[in-house]
């Protein structure tokens, strides 16, 4: 654990099949005016909307709704929500949905009382909030993003086609509480399940594939990856397996709540490539990650050979006997490829709307970062995107 | 992750060689009256006392001291501290020391404004506090107990020879902040280092060796154990290796801050046996754990065969080829024994003051718990204690 760092994550998690009950415990801690945020309406079909409203009504909350938060929440939608929350004098933002709804709610939390333009302040200048924040609580419906226990938010500016994430440093931006019921996640389509699974796995990879030092975070990451792989194999066979779905829900939270980043430089280039595709094509986050991962990792393997070898042995159980380091490392990525194919995630960005024609525009939107094994040149970015087609 | 559970751990951690600087950031959040708690004076010899006092003085804090907190803090010492903290109208308890000093400070926090007798309320009836708590901050000097990021406290009643721990459910009992500087831990004697290392390892074992289900916590535990083993091997060769000592410090915190207990029934019988020895002999915590671990684990191996086999393979890399499950499982404990001997921890409780004569008295003090693979009978307790001699 080299360097100096701070860890603080005060989000209270209520986990399990009965966890929604705890909304009754949390609501009295906040004022009467609640802004209820949700997405495309799946929570109306699966009964969660009614269950949440019943609790809100029982506690005599004044509820305003922000409905229709989209998979890649837009700046225009954020501006609409700011107006609603201001008019409602919101005391609590209650996010009922997946990562997009949670991300959106945190962006709203830091924007409602912000005198500056939130896009410019938070997503262009990457500043921290200096205004009053509105507390956020989450009732999670989809697993993958980890947004339920971190201070991150990703917003898409449709005018500029920019999808930009900001992980705030201030733990006050994190949700005050999150309710995690694995049963709810079983009501979502198979494609969303596997997209979420790959999102979890890639979050861990992004933090793991950096540094040459001996860091406890890498050992924890290996444990989390092994658990994800095993539970995914079970859930693919039987999406109703509670144990597997609950493990996936828990690993998602711990994959991206800053723990396994501690002491690490961290990479995030798969996210940068993927968000550039998402900004242009509006494709699902987990699938864009899946499509670019292998071309990217195979490209940087020689620069992080030691770690890719360790990944092969410790995560995939690749035997080392009679093989060169490069062979061992490559075999690890081959195992990962077989596993991704068994999940059925998207392996080609052309299936998500990327083309030879818009590739240059996507490449223009890729932000490079210095934490991984190689800072990509423009040529390398285009090459990896082309290989991902 | 079976069952319903809650996770919340708001302690803010400042980690690294420069982390004491953050005491300047934390102190202004609390009132002027600080009770400074420390142990036998090693912080005066290594300069930490002066460094902390300089910061306290610079911030014009009124400081009262509770010095001489002993390795197994006593109820008498707690009562003395309650008087000091009450007279001082304490706004903050600042613990500068190891696990005993942190444990003591948390016991003090819940006792100063408690109208009941704290021993009876917290350590006999295991009740939660219902009075005002005094916030606790820690500057950690010794690694192992995890007390810096949990709500646990162990107090010894010398009159009754009972050493009893209470892990409070309320996260308000956890330290508000903890300052973790691996450099400070290098100033302590070798014996304290290895005692702490075994304490870490056993904390993980106590949570890992329970249940037959597939739980993410076990995968995280395996990662933590592998990191402890590797860093311990480095630190034994070179106690000044910063990377190894920093990993040990970080694993200690995560071994006992409730994370790897989530979804688990957890065992804690090694602690119960060890605390009974400690109550009678006043021996070092980590060493009493070491002395009873192998007799206990070898005794319960047949009842948790599946997990002991997994431990052998995933933690120690034992090959399974041509071996029975029992052989594989036993080989894992043999690896653990070789590792413990290489550390130089105490392998026999007779070296800690246990004897054939006081064995019955020790057995009388052992509290049995239901979370592990076998609830021990009185005969089994005596047998394990005898084997530990």
PDB file of N, CA and C in Angstrom, chain B residues 77-140:
ATOM      1  N   UNK B  77      -9.045   0.212  35.447  1.00  0.00           N
ATOM      2  CA  UNK B  77      -8.477   1.311  34.660  1.00  0.00           C
ATOM      3  C   UNK B  77      -9.586   2.072  33.931  1.00  0.00           C
ATOM      4  N   UNK B  78     -10.607   1.331  33.499  1.00  0.00           N
ATOM      5  CA  UNK B  78     -11.741   1.994  32.841  1.00  0.00           C
ATOM      6  C   UNK B  78     -12.444   2.931  33.821  1.00  0.00           C
ATOM      7  N   UNK B  79     -12.667   2.450  35.022  1.00  0.00           N
ATOM      8  CA  UNK B  79     -13.356   3.288  36.020  1.00  0.00           C
ATOM      9  C   UNK B  79     -12.538   4.548  36.318  1.00  0.00           C
ATOM     10  N   UNK B  80     -11.229   4.397  36.382  1.00  0.00           N
ATOM     11  CA  UNK B  80     -10.350   5.558  36.611  1.00  0.00           C
ATOM     12  C   UNK B  80     -10.518   6.571  35.466  1.00  0.00           C
ATOM     13  N   UNK B  81     -10.526   6.041  34.237  1.00  0.00           N
ATOM     14  CA  UNK B  81     -10.640   6.918  33.068  1.00  0.00           C
ATOM     15  C   UNK B  81     -11.983   7.629  32.988  1.00  0.00           C
ATOM     16  N   UNK B  82     -13.044   6.953  33.408  1.00  0.00           N
ATOM     17  CA  UNK B  82     -14.376   7.570  33.400  1.00  0.00           C
ATOM     18  C   UNK B  82     -14.360   8.835  34.267  1.00  0.00           C
ATOM     19  N   UNK B  83     -13.718   8.728  35.437  1.00  0.00           N
ATOM     20  CA  UNK B  83     -13.609   9.889  36.335  1.00  0.00           C
ATOM     21  C   UNK B  83     -12.860  11.035  35.668  1.00  0.00           C
ATOM     22  N   UNK B  84     -11.743  10.707  35.025  1.00  0.00           N
ATOM     23  CA  UNK B  84     -10.926  11.745  34.371  1.00  0.00           C
ATOM     24  C   UNK B  84     -11.716  12.416  33.245  1.00  0.00           C
ATOM     25  N   UNK B  85     -12.363  11.605  32.411  1.00  0.00           N
ATOM     26  CA  UNK B  85     -13.092  12.162  31.262  1.00  0.00           C
ATOM     27  C   UNK B  85     -14.285  13.001  31.699  1.00  0.00           C
ATOM     28  N   UNK B  86     -14.951  12.567  32.775  1.00  0.00           N
ATOM     29  CA  UNK B  86     -16.087  13.355  33.290  1.00  0.00           C
ATOM     30  C   UNK B  86     -15.618  14.703  33.813  1.00  0.00           C
ATOM     31  N   UNK B  87     -14.563  14.691  34.616  1.00  0.00           N
ATOM     32  CA  UNK B  87     -14.045  15.950  35.175  1.00  0.00           C
ATOM     33  C   UNK B  87     -13.598  16.905  34.080  1.00  0.00           C
ATOM     34  N   UNK B  88     -13.126  16.312  32.977  1.00  0.00           N
ATOM     35  CA  UNK B  88     -12.554  17.140  31.901  1.00  0.00           C
ATOM     36  C   UNK B  88     -13.623  17.589  30.895  1.00  0.00           C
ATOM     37  N   UNK B  89     -14.846  17.123  31.074  1.00  0.00           N
ATOM     38  CA  UNK B  89     -15.925  17.406  30.106  1.00  0.00           C
ATOM     39  C   UNK B  89     -15.464  17.110  28.684  1.00  0.00           C
ATOM     40  N   UNK B  90     -15.000  15.886  28.490  1.00  0.00           N
ATOM     41  CA  UNK B  90     -14.326  15.507  27.244  1.00  0.00           C
ATOM     42  C   UNK B  90     -15.216  15.673  26.016  1.00  0.00           C
ATOM     43  N   UNK B  91     -14.660  16.325  24.984  1.00  0.00           N
ATOM     44  CA  UNK B  91     -15.325  16.447  23.682  1.00  0.00           C
ATOM     45  C   UNK B  91     -14.803  15.414  22.686  1.00  0.00           C
ATOM     46  N   UNK B  92     -13.591  14.932  22.927  1.00  0.00           N
ATOM     47  CA  UNK B  92     -12.952  13.966  22.027  1.00  0.00           C
ATOM     48  C   UNK B  92     -12.014  13.096  22.845  1.00  0.00           C
ATOM     49  N   UNK B  93     -12.062  11.802  22.555  1.00  0.00           N
ATOM     50  CA  UNK B  93     -11.076  10.883  23.137  1.00  0.00           C
ATOM     51  C   UNK B  93     -10.084  10.544  22.040  1.00  0.00           C
ATOM     52  N   UNK B  94      -8.826  10.895  22.245  1.00  0.00           N
ATOM     53  CA  UNK B  94      -7.811  10.627  21.228  1.00  0.00           C
ATOM     54  C   UNK B  94      -6.933   9.471  21.704  1.00  0.00           C
ATOM     55  N   UNK B  95      -7.092   8.321  21.055  1.00  0.00           N
ATOM     56  CA  UNK B  95      -6.344   7.115  21.410  1.00  0.00           C
ATOM     57  C   UNK B  95      -5.050   7.084  20.609  1.00  0.00           C
ATOM     58  N   UNK B  96      -3.922   7.066  21.280  1.00  0.00           N
ATOM     59  CA  UNK B  96      -2.637   6.953  20.579  1.00  0.00           C
ATOM     60  C   UNK B  96      -1.974   5.680  21.080  1.00  0.00           C
ATOM     61  N   UNK B  97      -2.078   4.624  20.278  1.00  0.00           N
ATOM     62  CA  UNK B  97      -1.531   3.348  20.734  1.00  0.00           C
ATOM     63  C   UNK B  97      -2.003   2.210  19.870  1.00  0.00           C
ATOM     64  N   UNK B  98      -1.978   1.000  20.428  1.00  0.00           N
ATOM     65  CA  UNK B  98      -2.406  -0.188  19.699  1.00  0.00           C
ATOM     66  C   UNK B  98      -3.853  -0.537  19.999  1.00  0.00           C
ATOM     67  N   UNK B  99      -4.177  -1.785  19.787  1.00  0.00           N
ATOM     68  CA  UNK B  99      -5.558  -2.232  19.940  1.00  0.00           C
ATOM     69  C   UNK B  99      -6.099  -2.043  21.339  1.00  0.00           C
ATOM     70  N   UNK B 100      -5.267  -2.243  22.342  1.00  0.00           N
ATOM     71  CA  UNK B 100      -5.753  -2.112  23.714  1.00  0.00           C
ATOM     72  C   UNK B 100      -6.157  -0.676  24.005  1.00  0.00           C
ATOM     73  N   UNK B 101      -5.353   0.261  23.536  1.00  0.00           N
ATOM     74  CA  UNK B 101      -5.653   1.679  23.763  1.00  0.00           C
ATOM     75  C   UNK B 101      -6.926   2.075  23.000  1.00  0.00           C
ATOM     76  N   UNK B 102      -7.091   1.549  21.779  1.00  0.00           N
ATOM     77  CA  UNK B 102      -8.317   1.834  21.011  1.00  0.00           C
ATOM     78  C   UNK B 102      -9.529   1.192  21.679  1.00  0.00           C
ATOM     79  N   UNK B 103      -9.391  -0.077  22.059  1.00  0.00           N
ATOM     80  CA  UNK B 103     -10.480  -0.773  22.754  1.00  0.00           C
ATOM     81  C   UNK B 103     -10.915  -0.004  24.001  1.00  0.00           C
ATOM     82  N   UNK B 104      -9.931   0.370  24.776  1.00  0.00           N
ATOM     83  CA  UNK B 104     -10.177   1.094  26.020  1.00  0.00           C
ATOM     84  C   UNK B 104     -10.915   2.405  25.739  1.00  0.00           C
ATOM     85  N   UNK B 105     -10.482   3.101  24.691  1.00  0.00           N
ATOM     86  CA  UNK B 105     -11.072   4.407  24.375  1.00  0.00           C
ATOM     87  C   UNK B 105     -12.533   4.271  23.965  1.00  0.00           C
ATOM     88  N   UNK B 106     -12.856   3.181  23.255  1.00  0.00           N
ATOM     89  CA  UNK B 106     -14.255   2.965  22.881  1.00  0.00           C
ATOM     90  C   UNK B 106     -15.098   2.611  24.102  1.00  0.00           C
ATOM     91  N   UNK B 107     -14.534   1.811  24.986  1.00  0.00           N
ATOM     92  CA  UNK B 107     -15.253   1.483  26.231  1.00  0.00           C
ATOM     93  C   UNK B 107     -15.503   2.759  27.030  1.00  0.00           C
ATOM     94  N   UNK B 108     -14.514   3.639  27.033  1.00  0.00           N
ATOM     95  CA  UNK B 108     -14.647   4.917  27.732  1.00  0.00           C
ATOM     96  C   UNK B 108     -15.732   5.767  27.072  1.00  0.00           C
ATOM     97  N   UNK B 109     -15.725   5.785  25.753  1.00  0.00           N
ATOM     98  CA  UNK B 109     -16.699   6.583  24.989  1.00  0.00           C
ATOM     99  C   UNK B 109     -18.143   6.261  25.357  1.00  0.00           C
ATOM    100  N   UNK B 110     -18.434   4.972  25.535  1.00  0.00           N
ATOM    101  CA  UNK B 110     -19.818   4.566  25.828  1.00  0.00           C
ATOM    102  C   UNK B 110     -20.130   4.595  27.326  1.00  0.00           C
ATOM    103  N   UNK B 111     -19.101   4.829  28.155  1.00  0.00           N
ATOM    104  CA  UNK B 111     -19.288   4.730  29.607  1.00  0.00           C
ATOM    105  C   UNK B 111     -19.373   6.068  30.326  1.00  0.00           C
ATOM    106  N   UNK B 112     -18.739   7.099  29.771  1.00  0.00           N
ATOM    107  CA  UNK B 112     -18.620   8.363  30.511  1.00  0.00           C
ATOM    108  C   UNK B 112     -19.995   8.930  30.870  1.00  0.00           C
ATOM    109  N   UNK B 113     -20.922   8.884  29.927  1.00  0.00           N
ATOM    110  CA  UNK B 113     -22.262   9.428  30.202  1.00  0.00           C
ATOM    111  C   UNK B 113     -23.283   8.326  30.492  1.00  0.00           C
ATOM    112  N   UNK B 114     -22.804   7.136  30.800  1.00  0.00           N
ATOM    113  CA  UNK B 114     -23.698   6.009  31.038  1.00  0.00           C
ATOM    114  C   UNK B 114     -24.115   5.967  32.508  1.00  0.00           C
ATOM    115  N   UNK B 115     -25.410   6.021  32.795  1.00  0.00           N
ATOM    116  CA  UNK B 115     -25.831   6.008  34.199  1.00  0.00           C
ATOM    117  C   UNK B 115     -25.708   4.627  34.850  1.00  0.00           C
ATOM    118  N   UNK B 116     -25.671   3.574  34.029  1.00  0.00           N
ATOM    119  CA  UNK B 116     -25.552   2.214  34.578  1.00  0.00           C
ATOM    120  C   UNK B 116     -24.080   1.852  34.805  1.00  0.00           C
ATOM    121  N   UNK B 117     -23.866   0.715  35.440  1.00  0.00           N
ATOM    122  CA  UNK B 117     -22.509   0.196  35.587  1.00  0.00           C
ATOM    123  C   UNK B 117     -22.062  -0.350  34.227  1.00  0.00           C
ATOM    124  N   UNK B 118     -20.972   0.181  33.657  1.00  0.00           N
ATOM    125  CA  UNK B 118     -20.601  -0.225  32.295  1.00  0.00           C
ATOM    126  C   UNK B 118     -20.229  -1.702  32.166  1.00  0.00           C
ATOM    127  N   UNK B 119     -19.585  -2.261  33.180  1.00  0.00           N
ATOM    128  CA  UNK B 119     -19.233  -3.694  33.090  1.00  0.00           C
ATOM    129  C   UNK B 119     -20.490  -4.535  32.968  1.00  0.00           C
ATOM    130  N   UNK B 120     -21.446  -4.285  33.858  1.00  0.00           N
ATOM    131  CA  UNK B 120     -22.694  -5.056  33.848  1.00  0.00           C
ATOM    132  C   UNK B 120     -23.464  -4.837  32.546  1.00  0.00           C
ATOM    133  N   UNK B 121     -23.553  -3.584  32.124  1.00  0.00           N
ATOM    134  CA  UNK B 121     -24.375  -3.247  30.962  1.00  0.00           C
ATOM    135  C   UNK B 121     -23.762  -3.758  29.659  1.00  0.00           C
ATOM    136  N   UNK B 122     -22.479  -3.476  29.465  1.00  0.00           N
ATOM    137  CA  UNK B 122     -21.886  -3.750  28.150  1.00  0.00           C
ATOM    138  C   UNK B 122     -21.204  -5.119  28.039  1.00  0.00           C
ATOM    139  N   UNK B 123     -20.645  -5.618  29.147  1.00  0.00           N
ATOM    140  CA  UNK B 123     -19.827  -6.823  29.030  1.00  0.00           C
ATOM    141  C   UNK B 123     -20.471  -8.053  29.676  1.00  0.00           C
ATOM    142  N   UNK B 124     -21.527  -7.834  30.448  1.00  0.00           N
ATOM    143  CA  UNK B 124     -22.271  -8.978  30.990  1.00  0.00           C
ATOM    144  C   UNK B 124     -23.618  -9.100  30.261  1.00  0.00           C
ATOM    145  N   UNK B 125     -24.342  -7.988  30.155  1.00  0.00           N
ATOM    146  CA  UNK B 125     -25.651  -8.035  29.484  1.00  0.00           C
ATOM    147  C   UNK B 125     -25.554  -7.739  27.980  1.00  0.00           C
ATOM    148  N   UNK B 126     -24.382  -7.340  27.493  1.00  0.00           N
ATOM    149  CA  UNK B 126     -24.130  -7.053  26.067  1.00  0.00           C
ATOM    150  C   UNK B 126     -25.156  -6.090  25.463  1.00  0.00           C
ATOM    151  N   UNK B 127     -25.505  -5.069  26.211  1.00  0.00           N
ATOM    152  CA  UNK B 127     -26.458  -4.072  25.718  1.00  0.00           C
ATOM    153  C   UNK B 127     -25.762  -3.024  24.852  1.00  0.00           C
ATOM    154  N   UNK B 128     -26.568  -2.324  24.063  1.00  0.00           N
ATOM    155  CA  UNK B 128     -26.067  -1.205  23.262  1.00  0.00           C
ATOM    156  C   UNK B 128     -26.136   0.076  24.100  1.00  0.00           C
ATOM    157  N   UNK B 129     -25.274   1.046  23.802  1.00  0.00           N
ATOM    158  CA  UNK B 129     -25.337   2.307  24.564  1.00  0.00           C
ATOM    159  C   UNK B 129     -26.625   3.074  24.242  1.00  0.00           C
ATOM    160  N   UNK B 130     -27.197   3.700  25.249  1.00  0.00           N
ATOM    161  CA  UNK B 130     -28.330   4.585  24.985  1.00  0.00           C
ATOM    162  C   UNK B 130     -28.072   5.975  25.553  1.00  0.00           C
ATOM    163  N   UNK B 131     -26.808   6.245  25.859  1.00  0.00           N
ATOM    164  CA  UNK B 131     -26.421   7.575  26.346  1.00  0.00           C
ATOM    165  C   UNK B 131     -25.652   8.312  25.249  1.00  0.00           C
ATOM    166  N   UNK B 132     -25.310   9.569  25.505  1.00  0.00           N
ATOM    167  CA  UNK B 132     -24.450  10.319  24.588  1.00  0.00           C
ATOM    168  C   UNK B 132     -23.067   9.660  24.527  1.00  0.00           C
ATOM    169  N   UNK B 133     -22.505   9.538  23.340  1.00  0.00           N
ATOM    170  CA  UNK B 133     -21.163   8.963  23.186  1.00  0.00           C
ATOM    171  C   UNK B 133     -20.151  10.092  22.984  1.00  0.00           C
ATOM    172  N   UNK B 134     -18.952   9.893  23.476  1.00  0.00           N
ATOM    173  CA  UNK B 134     -17.887  10.850  23.184  1.00  0.00           C
ATOM    174  C   UNK B 134     -17.131  10.339  21.957  1.00  0.00           C
ATOM    175  N   UNK B 135     -16.987  11.171  20.928  1.00  0.00           N
ATOM    176  CA  UNK B 135     -16.288  10.694  19.725  1.00  0.00           C
ATOM    177  C   UNK B 135     -14.855  10.266  20.015  1.00  0.00           C
ATOM    178  N   UNK B 136     -14.430   9.220  19.286  1.00  0.00           N
ATOM    179  CA  UNK B 136     -13.077   8.656  19.454  1.00  0.00           C
ATOM    180  C   UNK B 136     -12.314   8.834  18.149  1.00  0.00           C
ATOM    181  N   UNK B 137     -11.074   9.280  18.248  1.00  0.00           N
ATOM    182  CA  UNK B 137     -10.148   9.266  17.120  1.00  0.00           C
ATOM    183  C   UNK B 137      -8.933   8.438  17.499  1.00  0.00           C
ATOM    184  N   UNK B 138      -8.319   7.767  16.535  1.00  0.00           N
ATOM    185  CA  UNK B 138      -7.175   6.895  16.847  1.00  0.00           C
ATOM    186  C   UNK B 138      -5.937   7.291  16.043  1.00  0.00           C
ATOM    187  N   UNK B 139      -4.801   7.224  16.695  1.00  0.00           N
ATOM    188  CA  UNK B 139      -3.510   7.260  16.004  1.00  0.00           C
ATOM    189  C   UNK B 139      -2.874   5.918  16.335  1.00  0.00           C
ATOM    190  N   UNK B 140      -2.847   5.037  15.351  1.00  0.00           N
ATOM    191  CA  UNK B 140      -2.519   3.640  15.613  1.00  0.00           C
ATOM    192  C   UNK B 140      -1.003   3.412  15.623  1.00  0.00           C
TER     193      UNK B 140
END
